[in-house]
CSV table of C-alpha atoms in Angstrom, one decimal:
chain,number,residue,atom,x,y,z
L,1,UNK,CA,-4.2,-8.8,-78.4
L,2,UNK,CA,-3.3,-10.3,-75.1
L,3,UNK,CA,-5.0,-8.0,-72.6
L,4,UNK,CA,-4.5,-10.1,-69.5
L,5,UNK,CA,-0.7,-10.2,-69.4
L,6,UNK,CA,-0.6,-6.5,-70.3
L,7,UNK,CA,-2.9,-5.7,-67.5
L,8,UNK,CA,-0.9,-7.9,-65.1
L,9,UNK,CA,2.3,-6.2,-66.2
L,10,UNK,CA,0.8,-2.8,-65.6
L,11,UNK,CA,-0.3,-3.9,-62.1
L,12,UNK,CA,3.0,-5.4,-61.2
L,13,UNK,CA,4.8,-2.3,-62.4
L,14,UNK,CA,2.7,-0.2,-60.2
L,15,UNK,CA,2.4,-2.5,-57.3
L,16,UNK,CA,5.9,-4.0,-57.0
L,17,UNK,CA,7.8,-0.9,-56.0
L,18,UNK,CA,4.9,0.1,-53.7
L,19,UNK,CA,5.1,-3.4,-52.0
L,20,UNK,CA,8.8,-3.2,-51.7
L,21,UNK,CA,8.6,0.2,-50.3
L,22,UNK,CA,6.0,-0.9,-47.7
L,23,UNK,CA,8.2,-3.9,-46.7
L,24,UNK,CA,11.2,-1.6,-46.3
L,25,UNK,CA,9.2,0.9,-44.3
L,26,UNK,CA,7.8,-1.8,-42.0
L,27,UNK,CA,11.3,-3.2,-41.5
L,28,UNK,CA,12.5,0.3,-40.6
L,29,UNK,CA,9.6,0.9,-38.2
L,30,UNK,CA,10.4,-2.4,-36.4
L,31,UNK,CA,14.0,-1.4,-36.2
L,32,UNK,CA,13.0,2.0,-34.9
L,33,UNK,CA,10.8,0.7,-32.1
L,34,UNK,CA,13.4,-1.9,-31.1
L,35,UNK,CA,16.1,0.8,-31.0
L,36,UNK,CA,13.8,3.0,-28.9
L,37,UNK,CA,13.2,0.2,-26.4
L,38,UNK,CA,17.0,-0.4,-26.2
L,39,UNK,CA,17.7,3.2,-25.5
L,40,UNK,CA,14.9,3.4,-22.9
L,41,UNK,CA,16.4,0.3,-21.2
L,42,UNK,CA,19.8,2.0,-21.2
L,43,UNK,CA,18.4,5.1,-19.3
L,44,UNK,CA,16.3,2.8,-17.1
L,45,UNK,CA,19.5,0.9,-16.1
L,46,UNK,CA,20.9,4.1,-14.5
L,47,UNK,CA,17.7,4.7,-12.6
L,48,UNK,CA,17.2,1.0,-11.7
L,49,UNK,CA,20.8,0.7,-10.3
L,50,UNK,CA,20.0,3.4,-7.9
L,51,UNK,CA,16.5,2.1,-7.1
L,52,UNK,CA,18.0,-1.3,-6.3
L,53,UNK,CA,20.7,0.6,-4.2
L,54,UNK,CA,23.4,-1.1,-6.2
L,55,UNK,CA,24.8,2.3,-7.2
L,56,UNK,CA,24.8,5.4,-4.9
L,57,UNK,CA,21.9,7.8,-5.5
L,58,UNK,CA,23.0,10.8,-7.5
L,59,UNK,CA,20.3,13.4,-8.1
L,60,UNK,CA,22.0,14.9,-11.2
L,61,UNK,CA,22.6,11.6,-13.0
L,62,UNK,CA,19.1,10.4,-12.1
L,63,UNK,CA,17.5,13.6,-13.3
L,64,UNK,CA,19.4,13.5,-16.6
L,65,UNK,CA,18.5,9.8,-17.2
L,66,UNK,CA,14.9,10.5,-16.5
L,67,UNK,CA,14.8,13.5,-18.9
L,68,UNK,CA,16.3,11.3,-21.6
L,69,UNK,CA,13.8,8.6,-20.8
L,70,UNK,CA,10.9,11.0,-21.0
L,71,UNK,CA,12.1,12.3,-24.3
L,72,UNK,CA,12.4,8.8,-25.7
L,73,UNK,CA,9.0,7.9,-24.4
L,74,UNK,CA,7.4,10.8,-26.2
L,75,UNK,CA,8.7,9.3,-29.5
L,76,UNK,CA,6.9,6.0,-29.0
L,77,UNK,CA,3.6,6.2,-30.8
L,78,UNK,CA,1.1,4.0,-32.6
L,79,UNK,CA,2.5,5.2,-35.9
L,80,UNK,CA,5.5,3.0,-35.2
L,81,UNK,CA,3.2,0.1,-35.5
L,82,UNK,CA,2.0,0.1,-39.1
L,83,UNK,CA,-0.4,-2.6,-40.3
L,84,UNK,CA,1.6,-5.6,-41.5
L,85,UNK,CA,4.2,-5.4,-38.7
L,86,UNK,CA,2.7,-8.0,-36.4
L,87,UNK,CA,4.5,-11.2,-35.3
L,88,UNK,CA,4.3,-13.7,-38.1
L,89,UNK,CA,3.9,-10.9,-40.7
L,90,UNK,CA,7.3,-9.3,-40.3
L,91,UNK,CA,10.7,-10.6,-39.2
L,92,UNK,CA,11.8,-10.0,-35.6
L,93,UNK,CA,8.4,-8.6,-34.6
L,94,UNK,CA,6.8,-9.5,-31.3
L,95,UNK,CA,3.8,-7.2,-31.8
L,96,UNK,CA,0.6,-9.0,-31.3
L,97,UNK,CA,-2.4,-8.6,-33.6
L,98,UNK,CA,-4.4,-7.2,-30.6
L,99,UNK,CA,-2.6,-3.9,-31.3
L,100,UNK,CA,-4.7,-3.4,-34.5
L,101,UNK,CA,-7.8,-4.9,-32.9
L,102,UNK,CA,-7.9,-2.5,-30.0
L,103,UNK,CA,-6.1,0.6,-31.3
L,104,UNK,CA,-7.7,3.0,-28.8
L,105,UNK,CA,-6.6,0.9,-25.8
L,106,UNK,CA,-3.1,0.5,-27.3
L,107,UNK,CA,-2.8,4.3,-27.8
L,108,UNK,CA,-4.1,4.8,-24.2
L,109,UNK,CA,-1.5,2.5,-22.8
L,110,UNK,CA,1.3,4.3,-24.6
L,111,UNK,CA,0.1,7.7,-23.3
L,112,UNK,CA,-0.2,6.2,-19.7
L,113,UNK,CA,3.5,5.1,-20.1
L,114,UNK,CA,4.5,8.6,-21.3
L,115,UNK,CA,2.7,10.1,-18.2
L,116,UNK,CA,4.6,7.7,-15.9
L,117,UNK,CA,7.9,8.7,-17.6
L,118,UNK,CA,7.0,12.4,-17.1
L,119,UNK,CA,6.3,11.6,-13.4
L,120,UNK,CA,9.7,9.9,-13.2
L,121,UNK,CA,11.3,13.1,-14.6
L,122,UNK,CA,9.8,15.0,-11.7
L,123,UNK,CA,10.7,12.4,-9.1
L,124,UNK,CA,14.2,11.2,-10.1
L,125,UNK,CA,16.0,14.3,-9.0
L,126,UNK,CA,14.1,14.7,-5.7
L,127,UNK,CA,15.3,11.8,-3.6
L,128,UNK,CA,15.8,8.0,-3.6
L,129,UNK,CA,12.4,7.2,-2.2
L,130,UNK,CA,10.6,9.2,-4.8
L,131,UNK,CA,12.7,7.5,-7.5
L,132,UNK,CA,11.8,4.1,-6.2
L,133,UNK,CA,8.1,4.9,-6.1
L,134,UNK,CA,8.2,6.3,-9.7
L,135,UNK,CA,10.1,3.2,-10.8
L,136,UNK,CA,7.2,1.0,-9.7
L,137,UNK,CA,4.6,3.1,-11.6
L,138,UNK,CA,6.8,3.3,-14.7
L,139,UNK,CA,7.3,-0.5,-14.6
L,140,UNK,CA,3.6,-1.0,-14.3
L,141,UNK,CA,3.2,1.2,-17.4
L,142,UNK,CA,5.6,-0.8,-19.5
L,143,UNK,CA,4.1,-4.1,-18.2
L,144,UNK,CA,0.5,-3.3,-18.9
L,145,UNK,CA,1.2,-2.8,-22.5
L,146,UNK,CA,3.6,-5.8,-22.8
L,147,UNK,CA,1.0,-8.0,-21.1
L,148,UNK,CA,-1.5,-7.6,-23.8
L,149,UNK,CA,0.3,-6.5,-26.9
L,150,UNK,CA,3.7,-8.3,-26.9
L,151,UNK,CA,4.2,-11.9,-27.7
L,152,UNK,CA,5.5,-13.8,-24.7
L,153,UNK,CA,8.8,-15.5,-25.0
R,1,UNK,CA,-24.8,-68.1,-3.2
R,2,UNK,CA,-27.2,-65.5,-1.9
R,3,UNK,CA,-25.1,-65.1,1.2
R,4,UNK,CA,-21.9,-64.5,-0.7
R,5,UNK,CA,-23.6,-62.0,-2.9
R,6,UNK,CA,-24.9,-60.0,0.0
R,7,UNK,CA,-21.5,-60.3,1.7
R,8,UNK,CA,-20.0,-58.9,-1.5
R,9,UNK,CA,-22.5,-56.1,-1.6
R,10,UNK,CA,-21.8,-55.3,2.0
R,11,UNK,CA,-18.0,-55.0,1.2
R,12,UNK,CA,-18.7,-52.7,-1.7
R,13,UNK,CA,-21.0,-50.6,0.4
R,14,UNK,CA,-18.5,-50.4,3.3
R,15,UNK,CA,-15.6,-49.6,0.9
R,16,UNK,CA,-17.8,-47.0,-0.8
R,17,UNK,CA,-18.8,-45.4,2.5
R,18,UNK,CA,-15.2,-45.5,3.7
R,19,UNK,CA,-14.1,-43.8,0.5
R,20,UNK,CA,-16.7,-41.2,0.8
R,21,UNK,CA,-15.8,-40.6,4.4
R,22,UNK,CA,-12.1,-40.4,3.6
R,23,UNK,CA,-12.7,-38.0,0.8
R,24,UNK,CA,-15.4,-35.9,2.6
R,25,UNK,CA,-15.2,-32.1,2.4
R,26,UNK,CA,-13.3,-30.9,5.5
R,27,UNK,CA,-14.4,-27.7,7.2
R,28,UNK,CA,-12.6,-25.5,9.6
R,29,UNK,CA,-13.4,-25.4,13.3
R,30,UNK,CA,-14.9,-22.0,14.2
R,31,UNK,CA,-13.1,-22.3,17.6
R,32,UNK,CA,-9.9,-21.5,15.7
R,33,UNK,CA,-11.0,-18.0,15.4
R,34,UNK,CA,-12.6,-17.6,18.8
R,35,UNK,CA,-9.9,-15.3,20.2
R,36,UNK,CA,-8.9,-13.6,17.0
R,37,UNK,CA,-9.8,-10.1,15.7
R,38,UNK,CA,-9.3,-9.4,12.1
R,39,UNK,CA,-7.6,-6.1,11.2
R,40,UNK,CA,-8.2,-4.7,7.7
R,41,UNK,CA,-4.9,-2.9,7.2
R,42,UNK,CA,-2.9,-6.1,7.9
R,43,UNK,CA,-5.4,-7.9,5.7
R,44,UNK,CA,-4.6,-5.8,2.7
R,45,UNK,CA,-1.0,-7.1,2.8
R,46,UNK,CA,-2.4,-10.7,2.8
R,47,UNK,CA,-4.7,-9.8,0.0
R,48,UNK,CA,-1.8,-8.7,-2.3
R,49,UNK,CA,0.4,-11.6,-1.2
R,50,UNK,CA,-2.4,-14.0,-2.1
R,51,UNK,CA,-2.9,-12.4,-5.5
R,52,UNK,CA,-6.7,-12.6,-5.1
R,53,UNK,CA,-7.4,-9.8,-7.6
R,54,UNK,CA,-5.6,-11.6,-10.4
R,55,UNK,CA,-8.5,-14.0,-10.8
R,56,UNK,CA,-11.4,-12.4,-8.9
R,57,UNK,CA,-11.3,-8.9,-10.4
R,58,UNK,CA,-13.5,-8.5,-13.4
R,59,UNK,CA,-11.7,-9.3,-16.7
R,60,UNK,CA,-9.6,-6.3,-17.9
R,61,UNK,CA,-10.3,-4.3,-14.7
R,62,UNK,CA,-7.5,-1.8,-14.1
R,63,UNK,CA,-6.5,0.5,-11.2
R,64,UNK,CA,-9.1,0.8,-8.4
R,65,UNK,CA,-11.5,-1.4,-10.3
R,66,UNK,CA,-9.3,-4.4,-9.4
R,67,UNK,CA,-10.7,-4.1,-5.9
R,68,UNK,CA,-14.2,-5.0,-7.1
R,69,UNK,CA,-14.0,-8.8,-6.8
R,70,UNK,CA,-17.0,-9.5,-9.0
R,71,UNK,CA,-15.3,-12.5,-10.7
R,72,UNK,CA,-16.3,-13.5,-14.3
R,73,UNK,CA,-12.9,-14.3,-15.6
R,74,UNK,CA,-12.8,-17.5,-17.7
R,75,UNK,CA,-9.9,-19.9,-17.1
R,76,UNK,CA,-9.5,-22.3,-20.0
R,77,UNK,CA,-7.7,-25.5,-19.0
R,78,UNK,CA,-7.4,-29.1,-20.2
R,79,UNK,CA,-10.2,-30.0,-17.8
R,80,UNK,CA,-12.6,-27.4,-19.2
R,81,UNK,CA,-13.5,-23.8,-18.5
R,82,UNK,CA,-13.7,-22.4,-15.0
R,83,UNK,CA,-15.7,-19.3,-14.4
R,84,UNK,CA,-14.2,-17.3,-11.5
R,85,UNK,CA,-16.8,-16.6,-8.8
R,86,UNK,CA,-17.8,-13.3,-7.1
R,87,UNK,CA,-16.0,-12.9,-3.8
R,88,UNK,CA,-17.0,-9.3,-3.2
R,89,UNK,CA,-18.8,-8.6,0.1
R,90,UNK,CA,-22.2,-8.6,-1.5
R,91,UNK,CA,-24.3,-10.7,0.9
R,92,UNK,CA,-26.3,-12.4,-1.9
R,93,UNK,CA,-24.0,-12.7,-4.8
R,94,UNK,CA,-20.6,-12.5,-3.1
R,95,UNK,CA,-19.2,-13.8,0.2
R,96,UNK,CA,-20.4,-11.0,2.5
R,97,UNK,CA,-22.4,-13.5,4.5
R,98,UNK,CA,-19.5,-15.8,5.2
R,99,UNK,CA,-17.9,-16.2,8.6
R,100,UNK,CA,-14.1,-16.2,9.1
R,101,UNK,CA,-14.3,-19.9,9.5
R,102,UNK,CA,-16.1,-20.2,6.2
R,103,UNK,CA,-13.3,-18.3,4.5
R,104,UNK,CA,-10.8,-20.5,6.2
R,105,UNK,CA,-12.6,-23.7,5.1
R,106,UNK,CA,-12.4,-22.3,1.5
R,107,UNK,CA,-8.8,-21.2,1.6
R,108,UNK,CA,-7.2,-24.1,3.5
R,109,UNK,CA,-9.5,-27.0,2.8
R,110,UNK,CA,-11.1,-26.1,-0.5
R,111,UNK,CA,-14.6,-26.5,1.0
R,112,UNK,CA,-17.6,-24.3,0.4
R,113,UNK,CA,-19.9,-23.1,3.3
R,114,UNK,CA,-22.4,-25.6,2.0
R,115,UNK,CA,-19.9,-28.4,2.4
R,116,UNK,CA,-18.9,-29.2,-1.2
R,117,UNK,CA,-15.5,-29.4,-2.8
R,118,UNK,CA,-14.0,-26.5,-4.7
R,119,UNK,CA,-11.9,-27.2,-7.8
R,120,UNK,CA,-8.2,-26.8,-7.4
R,121,UNK,CA,-8.1,-24.0,-10.0
R,122,UNK,CA,-8.7,-22.1,-6.7
R,123,UNK,CA,-5.2,-22.7,-5.2
R,124,UNK,CA,-6.2,-24.0,-1.8
R,125,UNK,CA,-3.3,-26.6,-1.8
R,126,UNK,CA,-1.0,-23.5,-1.4
R,127,UNK,CA,-3.4,-21.4,0.7
R,128,UNK,CA,-3.5,-24.4,3.1
R,129,UNK,CA,-0.4,-22.9,4.7
R,130,UNK,CA,-2.3,-19.7,5.7
R,131,UNK,CA,-2.1,-18.8,9.4
R,132,UNK,CA,-5.4,-18.2,11.2
R,133,UNK,CA,-4.6,-14.6,12.1
R,134,UNK,CA,-3.9,-13.8,8.4
R,135,UNK,CA,-7.2,-15.4,7.4
R,136,UNK,CA,-9.0,-13.3,10.0
R,137,UNK,CA,-7.2,-10.1,8.8
R,138,UNK,CA,-7.9,-11.0,5.1
R,139,UNK,CA,-11.6,-11.4,5.9
R,140,UNK,CA,-11.6,-7.9,7.6
R,141,UNK,CA,-10.0,-6.4,4.5
R,142,UNK,CA,-12.3,-8.1,2.0
R,143,UNK,CA,-15.3,-6.8,4.0
R,144,UNK,CA,-14.1,-3.2,3.2
R,145,UNK,CA,-14.2,-3.7,-0.6
R,146,UNK,CA,-17.0,-2.6,-2.8
R,147,UNK,CA,-19.9,-5.1,-3.3
R,148,UNK,CA,-20.8,-6.5,-6.8
R,149,UNK,CA,-24.1,-8.0,-7.7
R,150,UNK,CA,-22.8,-10.1,-10.5
R,151,UNK,CA,-24.3,-13.6,-10.3
R,152,UNK,CA,-22.0,-16.6,-10.5
R,153,UNK,CA,-22.0,-18.8,-13.5
R,154,UNK,CA,-21.4,-22.6,-13.5
R,155,UNK,CA,-18.1,-24.0,-14.7
R,156,UNK,CA,-18.1,-25.6,-18.1
R,157,UNK,CA,-16.4,-29.0,-17.6
R,158,UNK,CA,-16.6,-32.3,-19.3
R,159,UNK,CA,-17.5,-35.6,-17.5
R,160,UNK,CA,-16.0,-36.8,-15.2
R,161,UNK,CA,-14.5,-33.5,-14.1
R,162,UNK,CA,-17.9,-32.0,-13.6
R,163,UNK,CA,-18.5,-34.4,-10.7
R,164,UNK,CA,-17.3,-32.6,-7.6
R,165,UNK,CA,-17.3,-35.8,-5.5
R,166,UNK,CA,-14.1,-36.9,-7.3
R,167,UNK,CA,-12.3,-33.9,-5.9
R,168,UNK,CA,-12.2,-35.6,-2.5
R,169,UNK,CA,-10.0,-38.2,-4.0
R,170,UNK,CA,-7.8,-35.6,-5.7
R,171,UNK,CA,-7.3,-33.8,-2.4
R,172,UNK,CA,-6.4,-37.1,-0.8
R,173,UNK,CA,-3.7,-37.6,-3.4
R,174,UNK,CA,-2.5,-34.0,-3.2
R,175,UNK,CA,-1.9,-34.5,0.5
R,176,UNK,CA,-1.9,-32.0,3.3
R,177,UNK,CA,0.2,-28.9,3.6
R,178,UNK,CA,3.9,-29.6,4.2
R,179,UNK,CA,6.8,-27.3,3.4
R,180,UNK,CA,8.8,-28.2,0.3
R,181,UNK,CA,12.0,-26.4,1.3
R,182,UNK,CA,13.1,-27.5,4.8
R,183,UNK,CA,16.1,-27.3,7.0
R,184,UNK,CA,17.9,-24.4,8.7
R,185,UNK,CA,16.2,-21.3,7.3
R,186,UNK,CA,16.7,-17.7,8.5
R,187,UNK,CA,13.6,-15.8,9.6
R,188,UNK,CA,13.7,-13.9,6.3
R,189,UNK,CA,13.8,-17.2,4.3
R,190,UNK,CA,11.0,-18.6,6.4
R,191,UNK,CA,8.9,-15.5,5.6
R,192,UNK,CA,9.8,-16.0,1.9
R,193,UNK,CA,8.7,-19.6,2.1
R,194,UNK,CA,5.4,-18.7,3.6
R,195,UNK,CA,4.9,-16.2,0.7
R,196,UNK,CA,6.1,-18.4,-2.1
R,197,UNK,CA,4.9,-21.9,-1.0
R,198,UNK,CA,1.8,-20.5,0.7
R,199,UNK,CA,0.0,-17.3,0.0
R,200,UNK,CA,1.7,-16.3,-3.2
R,201,UNK,CA,1.0,-19.8,-4.7
R,202,UNK,CA,3.9,-19.5,-7.1
R,203,UNK,CA,4.2,-23.3,-7.3
R,204,UNK,CA,0.8,-23.5,-8.9
R,205,UNK,CA,2.2,-22.4,-12.2
R,206,UNK,CA,6.0,-22.6,-11.8
R,207,UNK,CA,5.9,-26.3,-10.8
R,208,UNK,CA,4.9,-28.9,-13.5
R,209,UNK,CA,1.9,-31.2,-13.0
R,210,UNK,CA,1.2,-34.8,-14.0
R,211,UNK,CA,-1.9,-36.0,-15.9
R,212,UNK,CA,-4.0,-35.9,-12.7
R,213,UNK,CA,-3.1,-32.2,-12.2
R,214,UNK,CA,-0.9,-33.1,-9.2
R,215,UNK,CA,2.3,-31.1,-8.8
R,216,UNK,CA,5.6,-32.9,-9.3
R,217,UNK,CA,7.3,-31.7,-6.2
R,218,UNK,CA,10.7,-33.2,-7.2
R,219,UNK,CA,10.7,-30.4,-9.8
R,220,UNK,CA,9.6,-27.6,-7.4
R,221,UNK,CA,9.5,-24.3,-9.3
R,222,UNK,CA,11.3,-25.8,-12.3
R,223,UNK,CA,8.7,-24.6,-14.7
R,224,UNK,CA,6.9,-26.4,-17.5
R,225,UNK,CA,4.1,-26.0,-20.0
R,226,UNK,CA,1.6,-23.2,-19.2
R,227,UNK,CA,-1.5,-24.9,-17.6
R,228,UNK,CA,-3.6,-22.1,-19.0
R,229,UNK,CA,-2.9,-21.5,-22.6
R,230,UNK,CA,0.2,-21.5,-24.8
R,231,UNK,CA,3.8,-21.0,-24.0
R,232,UNK,CA,5.9,-22.2,-21.1
R,233,UNK,CA,6.3,-21.1,-17.5
R,234,UNK,CA,10.0,-20.5,-16.7
R,235,UNK,CA,12.2,-22.4,-14.3
R,236,UNK,CA,12.9,-20.1,-11.3
R,237,UNK,CA,15.2,-22.4,-9.4
R,238,UNK,CA,18.8,-21.3,-9.0
R,239,UNK,CA,19.7,-23.6,-11.9
R,240,UNK,CA,18.1,-21.1,-14.3
R,241,UNK,CA,17.3,-18.0,-12.4
R,242,UNK,CA,20.7,-16.4,-11.8
R,243,UNK,CA,19.5,-12.9,-10.9
R,244,UNK,CA,20.8,-11.4,-7.6
R,245,UNK,CA,18.4,-11.2,-4.7
R,246,UNK,CA,18.2,-7.4,-5.4
R,247,UNK,CA,17.2,-8.1,-9.1
R,248,UNK,CA,14.5,-10.5,-8.0
R,249,UNK,CA,13.1,-8.0,-5.5
R,250,UNK,CA,13.1,-5.2,-8.1
R,251,UNK,CA,11.4,-7.4,-10.7
R,252,UNK,CA,8.6,-8.1,-8.1
R,253,UNK,CA,8.3,-4.4,-7.5
R,254,UNK,CA,8.5,-2.7,-10.9
R,255,UNK,CA,8.5,-5.7,-13.3
R,256,UNK,CA,11.9,-4.7,-14.7
R,257,UNK,CA,14.3,-7.5,-15.4
R,258,UNK,CA,18.1,-6.9,-14.9
R,259,UNK,CA,18.2,-5.9,-18.6
R,260,UNK,CA,15.3,-3.5,-18.1
R,261,UNK,CA,13.0,-5.4,-20.2
R,262,UNK,CA,9.6,-5.7,-18.4
R,263,UNK,CA,7.4,-8.5,-17.3
R,264,UNK,CA,4.9,-9.5,-19.8
R,265,UNK,CA,2.1,-12.1,-20.0
R,266,UNK,CA,0.6,-13.3,-16.8
R,267,UNK,CA,3.6,-12.3,-14.8
R,268,UNK,CA,2.8,-8.6,-15.5
R,269,UNK,CA,-0.4,-9.2,-13.5
R,270,UNK,CA,1.4,-11.0,-10.7
R,271,UNK,CA,3.7,-7.9,-10.4
R,272,UNK,CA,0.6,-5.8,-9.9
R,273,UNK,CA,0.1,-7.7,-6.7
R,274,UNK,CA,3.7,-8.1,-5.5
R,275,UNK,CA,4.3,-4.4,-6.3
R,276,UNK,CA,1.9,-3.6,-3.5
R,277,UNK,CA,3.8,-5.6,-0.8
R,278,UNK,CA,6.3,-4.0,1.5
R,279,UNK,CA,9.9,-4.2,0.4
R,280,UNK,CA,10.8,-6.6,3.2
R,281,UNK,CA,8.3,-9.2,1.7
R,282,UNK,CA,9.9,-8.9,-1.8
R,283,UNK,CA,13.3,-9.3,-0.3
R,284,UNK,CA,12.1,-12.4,1.7
R,285,UNK,CA,10.8,-14.0,-1.5
R,286,UNK,CA,14.1,-13.4,-3.2
R,287,UNK,CA,16.0,-14.8,-0.2
R,288,UNK,CA,13.8,-17.9,-0.3
R,289,UNK,CA,14.2,-18.4,-4.0
R,290,UNK,CA,18.0,-18.5,-3.4
R,291,UNK,CA,17.4,-21.5,-1.1
R,292,UNK,CA,15.3,-23.6,-3.5
R,293,UNK,CA,17.0,-26.7,-4.7
R,294,UNK,CA,18.5,-26.2,-8.2
R,295,UNK,CA,16.6,-28.3,-10.8
R,296,UNK,CA,17.9,-28.3,-14.4
């Protein structure tokens, strides 16, 4: 009788696929949140060009970009930040451990940002001054989360 | 023998007295403010330009709570931990009892109303550029803010840094206020210089320091190690910062970079202040940054 190796084998048979699945899931979550950020930056680029008065203000283009942005923002959620996906734990992650230490504050900051994106949706099609004002609030929403929860370059 | 000893002692005493006199805390002349009336609305602009709330608001305060300047934030540096004081208008625990000249002594000379040196974690080497009218306006605005009764705590510094008398020597080495970027500047660039080199105190972090904590002005705004914690502070001279003036102004307004990433770390907090400034001030800062000598 060699109970220990048998037991170990049993554990590894059960645990290995689960671990591999977790790792793959974490990797996908990180890819997902990065993709989301890239898409949001793309829509923000249209709004920002107008805010900076580099491109002429176009209410329709601005309104569409803000709708897309708001839809994307509503997908961002704490579920995209599973345990084990912090910087140092997973490749390409910049998520700081504070996310899991202060989950309520983290969730609050995400919902603040979603609110700012919804306000942008209302402002973008109105006029340039409203868009510029909403841009500041939205930027503050992004920044307040990045300040505390993202690893600085 | 005895005569030479007493002569030596006299020399030491005189040198010591001269040293103390040279490094004595300097206070502002109240006469400076005799004809000036502070105006709170203008003072609010000075408040945001100076970034007062970044250190003096309670730790983690957000929104309107950032206007309660109760202090309490702990700044961890190589010299020890500084505990930010209460500068709310509370007459006992804050600075409600100060005159405009007291505030000016603090901002421009780093001297307390009691006549002792402040530590340069309070960026008076930059604030030294502040104009008298702006100080008067700032005082008027600070007086409108909510009082806080939080009691100040002492800094936690190791010897010899806990001896305030040495700060007189540091101030002497740091020198008086003189503009870094000189020459033919447009009025907009001059305004930007006042905001960057003066009130905004950008050089306090973006310019590297030597072992004595003195700024290396040959590397003005060229970045370096973060004086407060990990990471590095970026070079914002034209050698590295290749953003357009519009990009810089937008960054200071919303925190968005030209790639629509957003400001993080301490800069997110700075944008909370610069975002409150009028557009013309952000454009002035951008115009000035374009005139700063490029340092690799």
